[in-house]
Coordinates of C-alpha atoms in Angstrom, one line a residue:
Chain P
X1 CA 0.0 0.0 0.0
X2 CA 1.4 3.4 -0.8
X3 CA 0.9 5.2 2.5
X4 CA 1.0 8.9 2.1
X5 CA 1.4 9.6 5.8
X6 CA 3.7 7.8 8.1
X7 CA 1.8 5.1 10.0
X8 CA 0.3 5.9 13.4
X9 CA 1.1 3.4 16.0
X10 CA -1.6 0.9 16.7
X11 CA -3.1 1.6 20.1
X12 CA -6.1 0.8 22.3
X13 CA -7.7 2.3 25.4
X14 CA -10.2 0.7 27.7
X15 CA -13.0 2.6 29.3
X16 CA -15.1 1.2 32.0
X17 CA -18.8 2.1 32.3
X18 CA -20.2 0.0 35.1
X19 CA -20.7 -3.6 33.9
X20 CA -19.7 -2.6 30.4
X21 CA -16.2 -1.9 29.1
X22 CA -15.4 -0.2 25.8
X23 CA -12.3 -0.8 23.9
X24 CA -11.3 2.1 21.7
X25 CA -9.1 1.0 18.9
X26 CA -7.0 3.7 17.1
X27 CA -4.0 4.0 14.8
X28 CA -2.9 1.8 11.9
X29 CA -2.8 -1.9 12.5
X30 CA -0.6 -3.0 9.6
X31 CA 1.5 -6.1 10.3
X32 CA 4.5 -5.0 8.2
X33 CA 4.5 -1.4 9.5
X34 CA 3.4 -1.4 13.1
X35 CA 3.9 -5.0 14.0
X36 CA 1.6 -7.3 16.0
X37 CA 0.0 -6.7 19.4
X38 CA 0.9 -9.9 21.2
X39 CA -0.5 -12.1 23.9
X40 CA 0.7 -9.6 26.6
X41 CA -1.6 -6.9 25.1
X42 CA -4.5 -9.3 25.1
X43 CA -3.9 -10.2 28.8
X44 CA -3.7 -6.5 29.6
X45 CA -7.0 -5.8 28.0
X46 CA -8.6 -8.6 29.9
X47 CA -7.0 -7.5 33.2
X48 CA -8.3 -4.0 32.7
X49 CA -11.7 -5.3 31.8
X50 CA -11.8 -7.5 34.8
X51 CA -15.2 -7.6 36.4
X52 CA -17.0 -6.3 33.3
X53 CA -19.7 -8.5 31.8
X54 CA -19.6 -7.0 28.3
X55 CA -16.8 -5.7 26.1
X56 CA -17.8 -3.4 23.3
X57 CA -15.6 -2.1 20.5
X58 CA -15.3 1.4 19.2
X59 CA -13.4 1.4 15.9
X60 CA -14.3 5.0 14.9
X61 CA -10.7 6.1 15.3
X62 CA -9.3 3.2 13.6
X63 CA -6.9 3.9 10.7
X64 CA -5.8 1.4 8.1
X65 CA -5.7 -2.3 9.1
X66 CA -4.8 -5.7 7.9
X67 CA -4.2 -9.1 9.4
X68 CA -2.5 -7.6 12.4
X69 CA -5.9 -6.3 13.5
X70 CA -7.7 -9.5 12.8
X71 CA -5.0 -11.5 14.6
X72 CA -5.4 -9.3 17.7
X73 CA -9.2 -9.7 17.7
X74 CA -8.8 -13.4 17.2
X75 CA -6.4 -13.7 20.1
X76 CA -8.9 -11.7 22.3
X77 CA -11.7 -14.1 21.3
X78 CA -9.6 -17.1 22.1
X79 CA -8.5 -15.7 25.4
X80 CA -12.1 -15.0 26.4
X81 CA -13.3 -18.4 25.3
X82 CA -10.4 -20.2 27.1
X83 CA -11.7 -22.2 30.1
X84 CA -10.9 -20.7 33.5
X85 CA -11.3 -17.1 32.6
X86 CA -14.0 -14.8 33.8
X87 CA -17.2 -14.6 31.7
X88 CA -16.9 -11.7 29.3
X89 CA -19.2 -11.2 26.4
X90 CA -17.7 -9.6 23.3
X91 CA -20.1 -7.3 21.5
X92 CA -18.5 -7.1 18.1
X93 CA -21.0 -4.7 16.5
X94 CA -18.6 -1.8 16.7
X95 CA -16.0 -3.5 14.6
X96 CA -15.6 -2.9 10.8
X97 CA -17.9 -5.2 8.8
X98 CA -15.0 -6.7 6.9
X99 CA -13.1 -7.5 10.0
X100 CA -16.1 -9.3 11.4
X101 CA -16.4 -11.4 8.2
X102 CA -12.7 -12.4 8.4
X103 CA -13.1 -13.3 12.1
X104 CA -16.1 -15.5 11.3
X105 CA -14.2 -17.1 8.4
X106 CA -11.2 -17.8 10.6
X107 CA -13.4 -19.2 13.4
X108 CA -15.4 -21.6 11.2
X109 CA -12.4 -23.6 10.3
X110 CA -10.1 -22.4 13.0
X111 CA -9.9 -25.6 14.9
X112 CA -6.8 -25.3 17.0
X113 CA -3.8 -26.9 15.3
X114 CA -3.5 -30.4 16.4
X115 CA -0.5 -31.5 18.5
X116 CA 2.4 -30.7 16.2
X117 CA 5.4 -32.1 18.0
X118 CA 5.9 -35.8 17.3
X119 CA 6.0 -38.0 20.5
X120 CA 9.5 -38.4 21.9
X121 CA 11.0 -41.8 21.3
X122 CA 13.4 -43.5 23.7
X123 CA 16.9 -44.6 22.9
X124 CA 16.0 -48.3 22.7
X125 CA 13.1 -47.6 20.4
X126 CA 15.3 -45.6 18.2
X127 CA 18.0 -48.3 18.0
X128 CA 15.3 -50.9 17.3
X129 CA 13.6 -48.9 14.6
X130 CA 17.0 -48.2 13.0
X131 CA 17.8 -51.9 13.1
X132 CA 14.4 -52.9 11.6
X133 CA 14.8 -50.3 8.9
X134 CA 18.3 -51.5 8.1
X135 CA 17.2 -55.1 7.8
X136 CA 14.3 -54.1 5.6
X137 CA 16.8 -52.2 3.4
X138 CA 19.0 -55.3 3.1
X139 CA 15.9 -57.4 2.1
X140 CA 14.8 -54.7 -0.4
X141 CA 18.3 -54.5 -2.0
X142 CA 18.5 -58.3 -2.1
X143 CA 15.1 -58.5 -3.7
X144 CA 16.1 -55.8 -6.3
X145 CA 19.3 -57.6 -7.2
X146 CA 17.5 -61.0 -7.5
X147 CA 14.7 -59.6 -9.5
X148 CA 17.1 -57.7 -11.8
X149 CA 19.1 -60.9 -12.4
X150 CA 16.0 -62.9 -13.2
X151 CA 14.6 -60.1 -15.4
X152 CA 18.0 -59.6 -17.0
X153 CA 17.8 -63.2 -18.2
X154 CA 14.3 -62.5 -19.6
X155 CA 15.7 -59.3 -21.2
X156 CA 18.4 -61.3 -23.0
X157 CA 15.6 -63.5 -24.4
X158 CA 13.7 -60.4 -25.4
X159 CA 10.9 -61.0 -23.0
X160 CA 11.3 -58.0 -20.6
X161 CA 9.0 -55.0 -20.8
X162 CA 11.4 -52.3 -21.8
X163 CA 12.0 -50.4 -24.9
X164 CA 15.1 -50.7 -27.0
X165 CA 15.1 -46.9 -27.5
X166 CA 15.5 -46.3 -23.8
X167 CA 18.4 -48.7 -23.6
X168 CA 20.1 -47.0 -26.6
X169 CA 19.5 -43.6 -25.1
X170 CA 21.0 -44.8 -21.7
X171 CA 23.9 -46.5 -23.4
X172 CA 24.7 -43.3 -25.3
X173 CA 24.6 -41.2 -22.1
X174 CA 26.6 -43.7 -20.0
X175 CA 29.1 -44.7 -22.7
X176 CA 30.2 -42.1 -25.3
X177 CA 29.0 -39.3 -23.0
X178 CA 31.5 -40.3 -20.4
X179 CA 34.5 -40.7 -22.7
X180 CA 36.0 -37.3 -22.0
X181 CA 35.9 -37.4 -18.2
X182 CA 37.1 -41.0 -18.1
X183 CA 40.0 -40.0 -20.4
X184 CA 41.0 -37.0 -18.3
X185 CA 40.8 -38.9 -15.0
X186 CA 42.6 -42.0 -16.1
X187 CA 45.2 -40.2 -18.2
X188 CA 46.1 -38.1 -15.2
X189 CA 46.2 -41.1 -12.8
X190 CA 48.5 -43.0 -15.2
X191 CA 50.8 -40.0 -15.4
X192 CA 50.8 -39.5 -11.7
X193 CA 51.7 -43.2 -11.1
X194 CA 54.5 -43.0 -13.6
X195 CA 55.8 -39.8 -12.0
X196 CA 55.7 -41.2 -8.4
X197 CA 57.3 -44.4 -9.6
X198 CA 60.0 -42.7 -11.6
X199 CA 61.2 -40.7 -8.6
X200 CA 61.5 -43.8 -6.5
X201 CA 62.9 -46.2 -9.1
X202 CA 65.5 -43.9 -10.4
X203 CA 67.4 -44.3 -7.1
X204 CA 67.8 -47.9 -7.9
X205 CA 68.6 -47.5 -11.6
X206 CA 65.4 -49.4 -12.3
X207 CA 63.7 -46.8 -14.4
X208 CA 62.3 -49.3 -16.9
X209 CA 60.1 -50.8 -14.2
X210 CA 58.0 -47.7 -14.3
X211 CA 56.2 -49.4 -17.2
X212 CA 55.5 -52.4 -15.0
X213 CA 54.2 -50.3 -12.2
X214 CA 51.9 -48.2 -14.3
X215 CA 50.7 -51.2 -16.3
X216 CA 49.8 -53.5 -13.4
X217 CA 48.3 -50.7 -11.3
X218 CA 46.1 -49.4 -14.1
X219 CA 45.0 -52.7 -15.4
X220 CA 44.4 -54.5 -12.1
X221 CA 43.1 -51.6 -10.0
X222 CA 43.0 -48.0 -11.0
X223 CA 41.3 -48.1 -14.4
X224 CA 38.3 -50.1 -13.1
X225 CA 38.1 -48.2 -9.7
X226 CA 38.5 -44.7 -11.1
X227 CA 36.1 -45.3 -13.9
X228 CA 33.5 -46.7 -11.5
X229 CA 33.9 -43.7 -9.2
X230 CA 33.5 -41.3 -12.1
X231 CA 30.4 -43.2 -13.2
X232 CA 29.0 -43.3 -9.7
X233 CA 29.2 -39.5 -9.5
X234 CA 28.1 -38.9 -13.1
X235 CA 25.6 -41.6 -13.9
X236 CA 24.5 -43.1 -10.6
X237 CA 23.5 -39.7 -9.2
X238 CA 21.7 -38.9 -12.5
X239 CA 19.7 -42.2 -12.3
X240 CA 18.7 -41.5 -8.7
X241 CA 17.6 -37.9 -9.4
X242 CA 15.7 -38.9 -12.5
X243 CA 13.8 -41.6 -10.8
X244 CA 13.2 -39.6 -7.7
X245 CA 11.7 -36.8 -9.8
X246 CA 9.5 -39.2 -11.5
X247 CA 8.4 -40.4 -8.1
X248 CA 7.5 -36.8 -7.2
X249 CA 5.5 -36.3 -10.4
X250 CA 3.5 -39.5 -9.8
X251 CA 5.1 -40.8 -13.0
X252 CA 6.0 -44.1 -11.3
X253 CA 2.4 -44.4 -10.0
X254 CA 1.3 -44.0 -13.6
X255 CA 3.6 -46.8 -14.7
X256 CA 2.3 -49.1 -12.0
X257 CA -1.3 -48.2 -12.7
X258 CA -0.7 -49.2 -16.4
X259 CA 0.8 -52.5 -15.2
X260 CA 4.3 -51.6 -16.5
X261 CA 6.7 -53.2 -14.0
X262 CA 9.1 -50.5 -12.8
X263 CA 11.9 -53.0 -12.5
X264 CA 11.7 -53.9 -16.1
X265 CA 11.0 -50.4 -17.4
X266 CA 13.3 -48.3 -15.2
X267 CA 15.9 -50.5 -13.4
X268 CA 16.7 -53.0 -16.1
X269 CA 17.7 -50.7 -18.9
X270 CA 19.9 -48.7 -16.6
X271 CA 21.7 -51.8 -15.2
X272 CA 22.0 -53.1 -18.7
X273 CA 23.4 -49.9 -20.0
X274 CA 26.1 -49.6 -17.3
X275 CA 26.9 -53.4 -17.3
X276 CA 27.5 -53.1 -21.1
X277 CA 29.4 -49.8 -21.0
X278 CA 31.6 -50.2 -18.0
X279 CA 33.8 -53.0 -19.5
X280 CA 34.3 -50.9 -22.6
X281 CA 35.0 -47.8 -20.6
X282 CA 37.5 -49.9 -18.5
X283 CA 39.4 -51.0 -21.6
X284 CA 39.4 -47.4 -22.9
X285 CA 40.6 -46.2 -19.4
X286 CA 43.4 -48.8 -19.4
X287 CA 44.6 -47.5 -22.8
X288 CA 44.5 -43.9 -21.8
X289 CA 46.1 -44.6 -18.4
X290 CA 49.0 -46.5 -20.1
X291 CA 49.4 -43.7 -22.5
X292 CA 49.6 -41.2 -19.7
X293 CA 52.3 -43.3 -18.0
X294 CA 54.1 -43.5 -21.3
X295 CA 54.1 -39.8 -21.8
X296 CA 55.4 -39.0 -18.3
X297 CA 57.9 -41.9 -18.5
X298 CA 59.3 -40.6 -21.7
X299 CA 59.4 -37.0 -20.4
X300 CA 61.0 -37.6 -17.1
X301 CA 63.2 -40.7 -17.8
X302 CA 65.3 -41.5 -20.7
X303 CA 63.1 -44.2 -22.0
X304 CA 62.1 -44.8 -25.6
X305 CA 58.5 -45.5 -26.5
X306 CA 59.4 -49.0 -27.8
X307 CA 61.2 -50.0 -24.7
X308 CA 58.4 -48.8 -22.5
X309 CA 55.7 -50.6 -24.5
X310 CA 57.7 -53.9 -24.7
X311 CA 58.2 -53.8 -20.9
X312 CA 54.4 -53.1 -20.4
X313 CA 53.6 -56.0 -22.7
X314 CA 55.7 -58.3 -20.6
X315 CA 54.3 -57.0 -17.3
X316 CA 50.6 -57.4 -17.9
X317 CA 49.1 -60.8 -18.9
X318 CA 45.7 -61.5 -20.3
X319 CA 44.3 -62.6 -16.9
X320 CA 45.0 -59.2 -15.4
X321 CA 42.6 -57.8 -18.0
X322 CA 40.1 -60.5 -17.1
X323 CA 40.3 -59.5 -13.5
X324 CA 39.7 -55.9 -14.3
X325 CA 36.8 -56.7 -16.7
X326 CA 35.0 -58.8 -14.1
X327 CA 35.4 -56.0 -11.6
X328 CA 34.2 -53.3 -13.9
X329 CA 31.1 -55.3 -14.8
X330 CA 30.3 -55.7 -11.1
X331 CA 31.0 -52.1 -10.4
X332 CA 28.6 -51.1 -13.2
X333 CA 25.8 -53.2 -11.8
X334 CA 26.5 -51.9 -8.3
X335 CA 26.4 -48.2 -9.4
X336 CA 23.2 -48.6 -11.5
X337 CA 21.4 -50.6 -8.8
X338 CA 22.3 -48.2 -6.1
X339 CA 21.1 -45.2 -8.2
X340 CA 17.8 -46.9 -9.1
X341 CA 17.1 -48.3 -5.7
X342 CA 17.7 -45.0 -3.9
X343 CA 15.7 -43.1 -6.5
X344 CA 12.8 -45.5 -6.2
X345 CA 12.6 -45.2 -2.4
X346 CA 13.0 -41.4 -2.4
X347 CA 10.3 -39.1 -1.0
X348 CA 8.3 -36.8 -3.1
X349 CA 9.7 -33.3 -2.4
X350 CA 12.3 -31.3 -4.2
X351 CA 14.7 -31.8 -1.3
X352 CA 14.2 -35.5 -1.5
X353 CA 15.5 -35.5 -5.1
X354 CA 18.7 -33.8 -3.9
X355 CA 19.1 -36.2 -1.1
X356 CA 18.6 -39.2 -3.4
X357 CA 21.3 -38.0 -5.8
X358 CA 23.7 -37.4 -2.9
X359 CA 23.2 -40.8 -1.3
X360 CA 23.3 -42.5 -4.6
X361 CA 26.8 -41.0 -5.3
X362 CA 28.0 -41.8 -1.7
X363 CA 26.6 -45.3 -1.8
X364 CA 28.1 -45.9 -5.3
X365 CA 31.6 -44.7 -4.3
X366 CA 31.7 -46.5 -0.9
X367 CA 30.3 -49.6 -2.6
X368 CA 32.9 -49.6 -5.3
X369 CA 35.8 -49.3 -2.9
X370 CA 34.4 -51.9 -0.5
X371 CA 33.8 -54.3 -3.4
X372 CA 37.3 -53.6 -4.7
X373 CA 38.7 -54.6 -1.3
X374 CA 36.7 -57.8 -1.4
X375 CA 38.0 -58.5 -4.9
X376 CA 41.6 -58.0 -3.7
X377 CA 41.2 -60.4 -0.8
X378 CA 39.6 -63.0 -3.1
X379 CA 42.2 -62.6 -5.8
X380 CA 44.9 -63.1 -3.2
X381 CA 43.3 -66.3 -1.8
X382 CA 42.9 -67.6 -5.4
X383 CA 46.5 -66.7 -6.3
X384 CA 44.9 -64.9 -9.3
Chain H
X1 CA -6.8 -2.6 2.1
X2 CA -10.3 -2.5 3.5
X3 CA -10.2 1.2 3.8
X4 CA -8.9 2.0 0.3
X5 CA -12.3 2.2 -1.3
X6 CA -11.3 4.5 -4.0
X7 CA -13.4 3.9 -7.1
X8 CA -10.5 4.0 -9.6
X9 CA -8.6 1.3 -11.5
X10 CA -6.3 -0.9 -9.6
X11 CA -4.7 -2.5 -12.6
X12 CA -4.7 -1.3 -16.2
X13 CA -3.4 -3.1 -19.2
X14 CA -2.8 -1.1 -22.4
X15 CA -1.8 -2.3 -25.9
X16 CA -0.3 -5.4 -24.5
X17 CA 1.5 -7.7 -26.9
X18 CA 2.8 -11.1 -25.7
X19 CA 5.1 -13.2 -27.8
X20 CA 7.5 -16.1 -27.5
X21 CA 10.1 -15.1 -30.1
X22 CA 8.2 -14.9 -33.4
X23 CA 5.0 -16.6 -32.0
X24 CA 2.5 -14.0 -30.9
X25 CA 0.2 -15.2 -28.1
X26 CA -1.9 -12.1 -27.7
X27 CA -1.8 -8.5 -29.2
X28 CA -3.4 -5.1 -28.6
X29 CA -4.8 -6.3 -25.4
X30 CA -6.4 -3.6 -23.2
X31 CA -8.6 -3.8 -20.1
X32 CA -8.8 -2.3 -16.6
X33 CA -9.6 -3.9 -13.3
X34 CA -11.6 -1.8 -10.9
X35 CA -10.6 -1.6 -7.3
X36 CA -12.4 -4.3 -5.3
X37 CA -13.8 -6.1 -8.3
X38 CA -13.4 -9.7 -9.2
X39 CA -12.2 -9.7 -12.7
X40 CA -12.2 -12.7 -15.0
X41 CA -9.8 -13.4 -17.8
X42 CA -11.7 -15.9 -19.9
X43 CA -11.2 -17.8 -23.1
X44 CA -10.7 -21.3 -24.4
X45 CA -7.8 -23.5 -23.7
X46 CA -4.6 -22.3 -25.4
X47 CA -5.8 -18.8 -26.0
X48 CA -3.0 -17.4 -23.8
X49 CA -4.9 -16.7 -20.6
X50 CA -2.2 -17.9 -18.3
X51 CA 0.4 -16.0 -20.4
X52 CA -1.5 -12.8 -19.8
X53 CA -1.5 -13.6 -16.1
X54 CA 2.3 -14.1 -16.2
X55 CA 2.7 -10.7 -17.8
X56 CA 0.6 -9.2 -15.0
X57 CA 2.4 -10.8 -12.1
X58 CA 5.9 -10.2 -13.5
X59 CA 6.9 -13.6 -14.8
X60 CA 7.0 -12.7 -18.5
X61 CA 8.0 -9.4 -20.0
X62 CA 5.6 -8.3 -22.6
X63 CA 6.8 -7.6 -26.1
X64 CA 5.0 -4.3 -26.1
X65 CA 2.4 -2.4 -24.1
X66 CA 2.1 -1.4 -20.5
X67 CA 0.7 -2.9 -17.3
X68 CA -0.2 -0.1 -14.8
X69 CA -0.5 -1.1 -11.2
X70 CA -2.0 1.7 -9.1
X71 CA -1.2 4.0 -12.0
X72 CA 2.5 3.0 -12.0
X73 CA 4.1 1.3 -15.0
X74 CA 5.1 -2.1 -13.8
X75 CA 7.4 -3.2 -16.5
X76 CA 9.3 0.1 -17.0
X77 CA 10.2 0.2 -13.3
X78 CA 13.6 -1.0 -12.3
X79 CA 14.0 -4.4 -10.7
X80 CA 14.0 -3.2 -7.1
X81 CA 10.8 -1.1 -7.6
X82 CA 9.2 -3.9 -9.5
X83 CA 9.7 -6.4 -6.7
X84 CA 8.3 -3.8 -4.3
X85 CA 5.2 -3.5 -6.5
X86 CA 5.1 -7.2 -6.7
X87 CA 4.7 -7.5 -3.0
X88 CA 1.2 -6.1 -3.4
X89 CA 0.3 -9.2 -5.4
X90 CA -0.7 -12.5 -4.1
X91 CA -0.6 -15.3 -6.7
X92 CA -2.3 -18.7 -6.5
X93 CA -0.8 -21.0 -9.0
X94 CA -2.8 -23.7 -10.7
X95 CA -1.6 -26.6 -8.6
X96 CA -0.8 -24.5 -5.5
X97 CA 3.0 -24.5 -6.4
X98 CA 3.8 -25.2 -2.8
X99 CA 7.5 -25.6 -2.0
X100 CA 7.6 -29.3 -1.6
X101 CA 10.3 -29.6 1.0
X102 CA 8.6 -27.3 3.5
X103 CA 5.6 -27.9 5.7
X104 CA 2.4 -25.9 4.9
X105 CA 3.1 -23.6 7.8
X106 CA 6.6 -22.9 6.6
X107 CA 5.3 -22.2 3.1
X108 CA 3.1 -19.5 4.5
X109 CA 5.8 -18.2 6.8
X110 CA 8.5 -17.8 4.1
X111 CA 7.2 -14.5 2.5
X112 CA 6.7 -13.0 6.0
X113 CA 10.3 -14.0 7.0
X114 CA 11.7 -12.6 3.8
X115 CA 9.8 -9.3 3.6
X116 CA 8.9 -8.3 7.1
X117 CA 10.9 -7.7 10.2
X118 CA 8.3 -9.4 12.5
X119 CA 9.5 -11.7 15.2
X120 CA 8.9 -15.4 15.1
X121 CA 6.0 -15.4 17.5
X122 CA 4.2 -12.7 15.4
X123 CA 4.9 -14.6 12.2
X124 CA 3.5 -17.8 13.8
X125 CA 0.3 -15.9 14.9
X126 CA -0.2 -14.6 11.3
X127 CA 0.5 -18.0 9.8
X128 CA -2.1 -19.6 12.0
X129 CA -4.6 -16.8 11.1
X130 CA -4.0 -17.2 7.3
X131 CA -4.3 -21.0 7.6
X132 CA -7.6 -20.8 9.5
X133 CA -8.9 -18.2 7.0
X134 CA -8.7 -20.9 4.3
X135 CA -9.8 -23.7 6.6
X136 CA -6.4 -25.3 7.0
X137 CA -5.8 -24.5 10.6
X138 CA -5.1 -28.1 11.5
X139 CA -2.9 -28.9 8.6
X140 CA 0.0 -26.6 9.2
X141 CA 2.5 -29.3 10.0
X142 CA 1.6 -31.5 7.0
X143 CA 3.9 -31.7 4.0
X144 CA 2.5 -30.6 0.6
X145 CA 2.8 -34.2 -0.8
X146 CA 0.3 -35.4 1.9
X147 CA -2.4 -32.9 0.8
X148 CA -5.3 -33.5 -1.5
X149 CA -5.6 -31.2 -4.6
X150 CA -8.2 -29.0 -2.9
X151 CA -6.1 -28.6 0.2
X152 CA -3.0 -27.8 -1.8
X153 CA -4.9 -25.0 -3.4
X154 CA -6.2 -23.6 -0.2
X155 CA -2.7 -23.8 1.3
X156 CA -1.4 -22.0 -1.8
X157 CA -4.1 -19.4 -1.2
X158 CA -3.0 -19.0 2.4
X159 CA 0.6 -18.4 1.2
X160 CA -0.7 -15.9 -1.4
X161 CA -2.5 -14.0 1.5
X162 CA 0.6 -14.0 3.6
X163 CA 1.6 -10.4 2.9
X164 CA -1.9 -9.0 2.9
X165 CA -1.8 -8.3 -0.8
X166 CA -4.0 -5.7 -2.4
X167 CA -4.4 -7.7 -5.6
X168 CA -5.0 -11.4 -5.7
X169 CA -4.3 -13.4 -8.9
X170 CA -5.8 -16.9 -9.3
X171 CA -4.8 -19.2 -12.1
X172 CA -7.6 -21.7 -12.7
X173 CA -8.7 -21.8 -9.1
X174 CA -11.4 -24.5 -9.6
X175 CA -9.6 -26.7 -12.1
X176 CA -9.5 -30.2 -10.9
X177 CA -11.7 -29.7 -7.9
X178 CA -15.1 -31.4 -7.3
X179 CA -18.1 -29.1 -7.6
X180 CA -18.6 -28.8 -3.8
X181 CA -14.9 -28.0 -3.1
X182 CA -15.0 -25.7 -6.1
X183 CA -18.1 -23.9 -4.8
X184 CA -16.5 -23.6 -1.3
X185 CA -13.4 -22.0 -2.9
X186 CA -15.7 -19.6 -4.8
X187 CA -17.3 -18.6 -1.5
X188 CA -14.0 -18.3 0.1
X189 CA -12.8 -15.9 -2.7
X190 CA -15.9 -13.8 -2.2
X191 CA -15.5 -13.7 1.6
X192 CA -11.8 -12.8 1.3
X193 CA -12.5 -10.1 -1.2
X194 CA -15.1 -8.5 1.1
X195 CA -13.0 -9.0 4.2
X196 CA -9.6 -7.9 2.8
X197 CA -11.0 -5.4 0.4
X198 CA -8.7 -7.0 -2.2
X199 CA -9.0 -6.8 -5.9
X200 CA -9.1 -10.3 -7.5
X201 CA -8.1 -11.3 -11.0
X202 CA -9.2 -14.9 -12.0
X203 CA -8.0 -16.8 -15.0
X204 CA -10.4 -19.5 -15.7
X205 CA -12.7 -21.3 -18.1
X206 CA -14.9 -22.9 -15.4
X207 CA -18.3 -21.4 -16.3
X208 CA -20.3 -22.0 -13.1
X209 CA -17.7 -20.3 -10.9
X210 CA -17.2 -17.5 -13.4
X211 CA -20.9 -16.7 -13.4
X212 CA -21.1 -16.8 -9.6
X213 CA -18.3 -14.6 -8.5
X214 CA -17.0 -12.4 -11.3
X215 CA -18.3 -8.9 -11.8
X216 CA -16.2 -7.9 -14.7
X217 CA -14.0 -9.6 -17.3
X218 CA -12.4 -9.9 -20.6
X219 CA -12.7 -12.6 -23.2
X220 CA -9.6 -13.6 -25.1
X221 CA -9.8 -15.3 -28.5
X222 CA -7.3 -17.9 -29.7
X223 CA -7.8 -17.2 -33.4
X224 CA -7.7 -13.5 -33.6
X225 CA -5.3 -13.4 -30.7
X226 CA -6.8 -10.5 -28.9
X227 CA -9.7 -9.6 -26.7
X228 CA -13.0 -9.9 -28.4
X229 CA -15.4 -9.0 -25.6
X230 CA -15.4 -7.1 -22.3
X231 CA -17.9 -7.3 -19.5
X232 CA -18.9 -9.6 -16.7
X233 CA -19.4 -13.3 -17.5
X234 CA -23.1 -13.0 -16.8
X235 CA -23.5 -10.1 -19.2
X236 CA -21.5 -11.8 -21.9
X237 CA -23.6 -14.9 -21.6
X238 CA -26.9 -12.9 -21.8
X239 CA -26.0 -10.1 -24.2
X240 CA -22.9 -10.8 -26.2
X241 CA -23.4 -11.4 -29.9
X242 CA -20.0 -12.6 -30.8
X243 CA -20.4 -16.2 -32.0
X244 CA -17.2 -17.5 -30.2
X245 CA -18.3 -16.0 -26.9
X246 CA -21.8 -17.2 -27.3
X247 CA -20.6 -20.7 -28.1
X248 CA -18.3 -20.6 -25.1
X249 CA -20.9 -19.4 -22.7
X250 CA -23.5 -21.8 -23.9
X251 CA -21.0 -24.7 -24.1
X252 CA -21.7 -25.3 -27.7
X253 CA -19.3 -26.0 -30.5
X254 CA -18.5 -22.8 -32.4
X255 CA -20.3 -22.6 -35.6
X256 CA -23.1 -24.9 -34.7
X257 CA -26.3 -23.2 -35.7
X258 CA -28.9 -24.8 -33.3
X259 CA -29.9 -22.2 -30.8
X260 CA -30.4 -24.4 -27.8
X261 CA -30.5 -22.4 -24.7
X262 CA -28.5 -23.7 -21.8
X263 CA -28.1 -22.3 -18.3

C-alpha cells in the first residue's frame, strides 16, 4: 500500500462504564509497519476489563488495518473463550464489517492446530527402529538384485517390458557421453603413477620398471576403480535424481497403474546400459592410463617408447585384464542398482531429489571401494 | 486494504502484446480492473490466458504495451521497484505450487520471514490466522505431498495471502476440484474479497464459478489473438453477440447453428 502519511502506531484504550467496558481502537494496524500486538496486550485488555460483563468495541478512530488487527481480535476471542477465565461477552457490533467477516471465516475452520510435536522416542526404540529399517533395506536390496538378475535373463531372451530406444539412449549417455571425463581422470592417474614411480625407481637405476608399475596398477586396480567412481558421480547420481523426480510427479504411479513393471522399465535398462558400457570404458581407461604413463615416463626418464611398450607388454598378462573386466562389470551393476534403488525409495519433495542424488553417489563410491577390497582379498586367496 | 475504497482502477493493461520469439500469443490487449472487483480473464484452452497472467504478475516481460499497477508502470520500473510493487500481489498458481520440502506452515511463513521484520511469534500468529482463514488450521505441519488437490490449493491461497496483498491473482482456481470443493473455494474468494477489500483477477474457463463470482472480465480469442469482448461473464452470456463468446458461454461447438438455450 502506498501510504502517504507515516503510519500511526496501533493503540487501544479501555474505558469502564459499570458492567460494560469499551475498547477504543486507534491507529494503523498494519503487520508490516506497526507489528503485531501480542498475547501480553490481550492479557492486559482482559486485566483492565476484569469484572465487566460485556466488552464493546469502538473502531471509529481506527486507521488502516490488515491481518495484524484480525490477529489481535482473534487472540482476544480465544482468550475470552479459554476455560478458567471470567465470563466476558464480546459485542463485536462496533467492529468494521470486513473484520467481522474475516473473524467468522477464521473461526469456522479455525480448529486449533493439532499436536504438532511428534511424540518423543526412547533410545532403545530408536535403535530398534533403525535396526528394523536397516534389515528391511537389506531385504529390499537383495530383492532388487535378485529380480534384476531374473529379469535380466528375460531381457536377453527379449521378454522384458522395456524399450530398445530407452536402452540405446541410456547407453549413449553412459558410454560415449563419459569418454571425455574418463579419459581425463585415467590419463592423469596413469601419469601420476609414472611420476611417483619414476622418482623412487630412479634411485635404484630401475627406471624401466615404471612401465610395469603403471601397467599393473592401471589394469588391475586403477582403471576399473577410477572409472567406477566417475560413473557413480556422473551416472549413478543422475539415475537417482531422474527416478526420484518421476516419483514426485507421480510418473511411477502412472507406470504401475498401467501395469508396467518399474523394475523392467526403469531399473533393467539402466543396469544393462552400465553393465555393457563399464567394461568398454574400462578398456578405454586402461589404454589412456598406459598412454599417460608412457608420456610421463618418456618425459622424465630416458626411455624410448618402444622399450616402455615392450616392458608393459611383458608385465601385464591377459588374466589381469580379465580380473579388471570382471570388476568393472560388477561395479557397473552396483552403481546402477544403487542409483535406481535410492531413486525408487525417495520421497516426493524437491529436497528428496537432492538427497537421493547425494546418497546414490555416496553409496556408489563406498560400494565400489568396498567391493574392490573384497576382490583384492579373493584374488589373493585364489592366487589370481 | 479494506479502507482504500477509491473507485478507480487498480490495474490497467494497455496495448499489451505477448510473444514467445516470433510466435504472438496475444496482441493489442487492453482492459482495466476496478478496485475491489473480481475480474475474469476468460477464453478457451490455449488462448493465452495464463500467459496474460504471467505478464501481469511479473513472470513474463511483454513484447509491447504497459501494465499499470495503481497508475504506476510495472514493466518500466527498475528491478527493485518492480519487486516492491510485486509484494502487493498474491498469486495462487494452478496446482498450488507449494514448496515441496517445507511444511504448509513454513510455506506461508516464508514470505513473512523474507519481507517483514516481524519476530517469530508474530509470524506464527499470522501464519495460523491465514491458515484458518482458508480452513487449513489443523494442517500446518503437513507436507504438501500429503495434501489433496483442494487442500493444496487452499494452502497456496494462504501463502498468497501472507503479505496481505491488495491484488490477488488466481490461475484456474477451480480446475481439478469437485463441484462442492470448487463452490467452497468460490465462497472463500468472495469472503476474502469482502474481508480484505482486495481486488481479484481470475484466469479460468470454469463457467459456473465465473458466473457466480466475477463482476467484470475480458474474453480472449485464440484465433484473432486479442480480446473480443469485455464485461462480466453473466453479461457476456446474456447479451454478447459474438459467435465464439456465445458458443463458449453456452457450451456449444462454435459454428453450430442450433440455438439451444443452456443455463
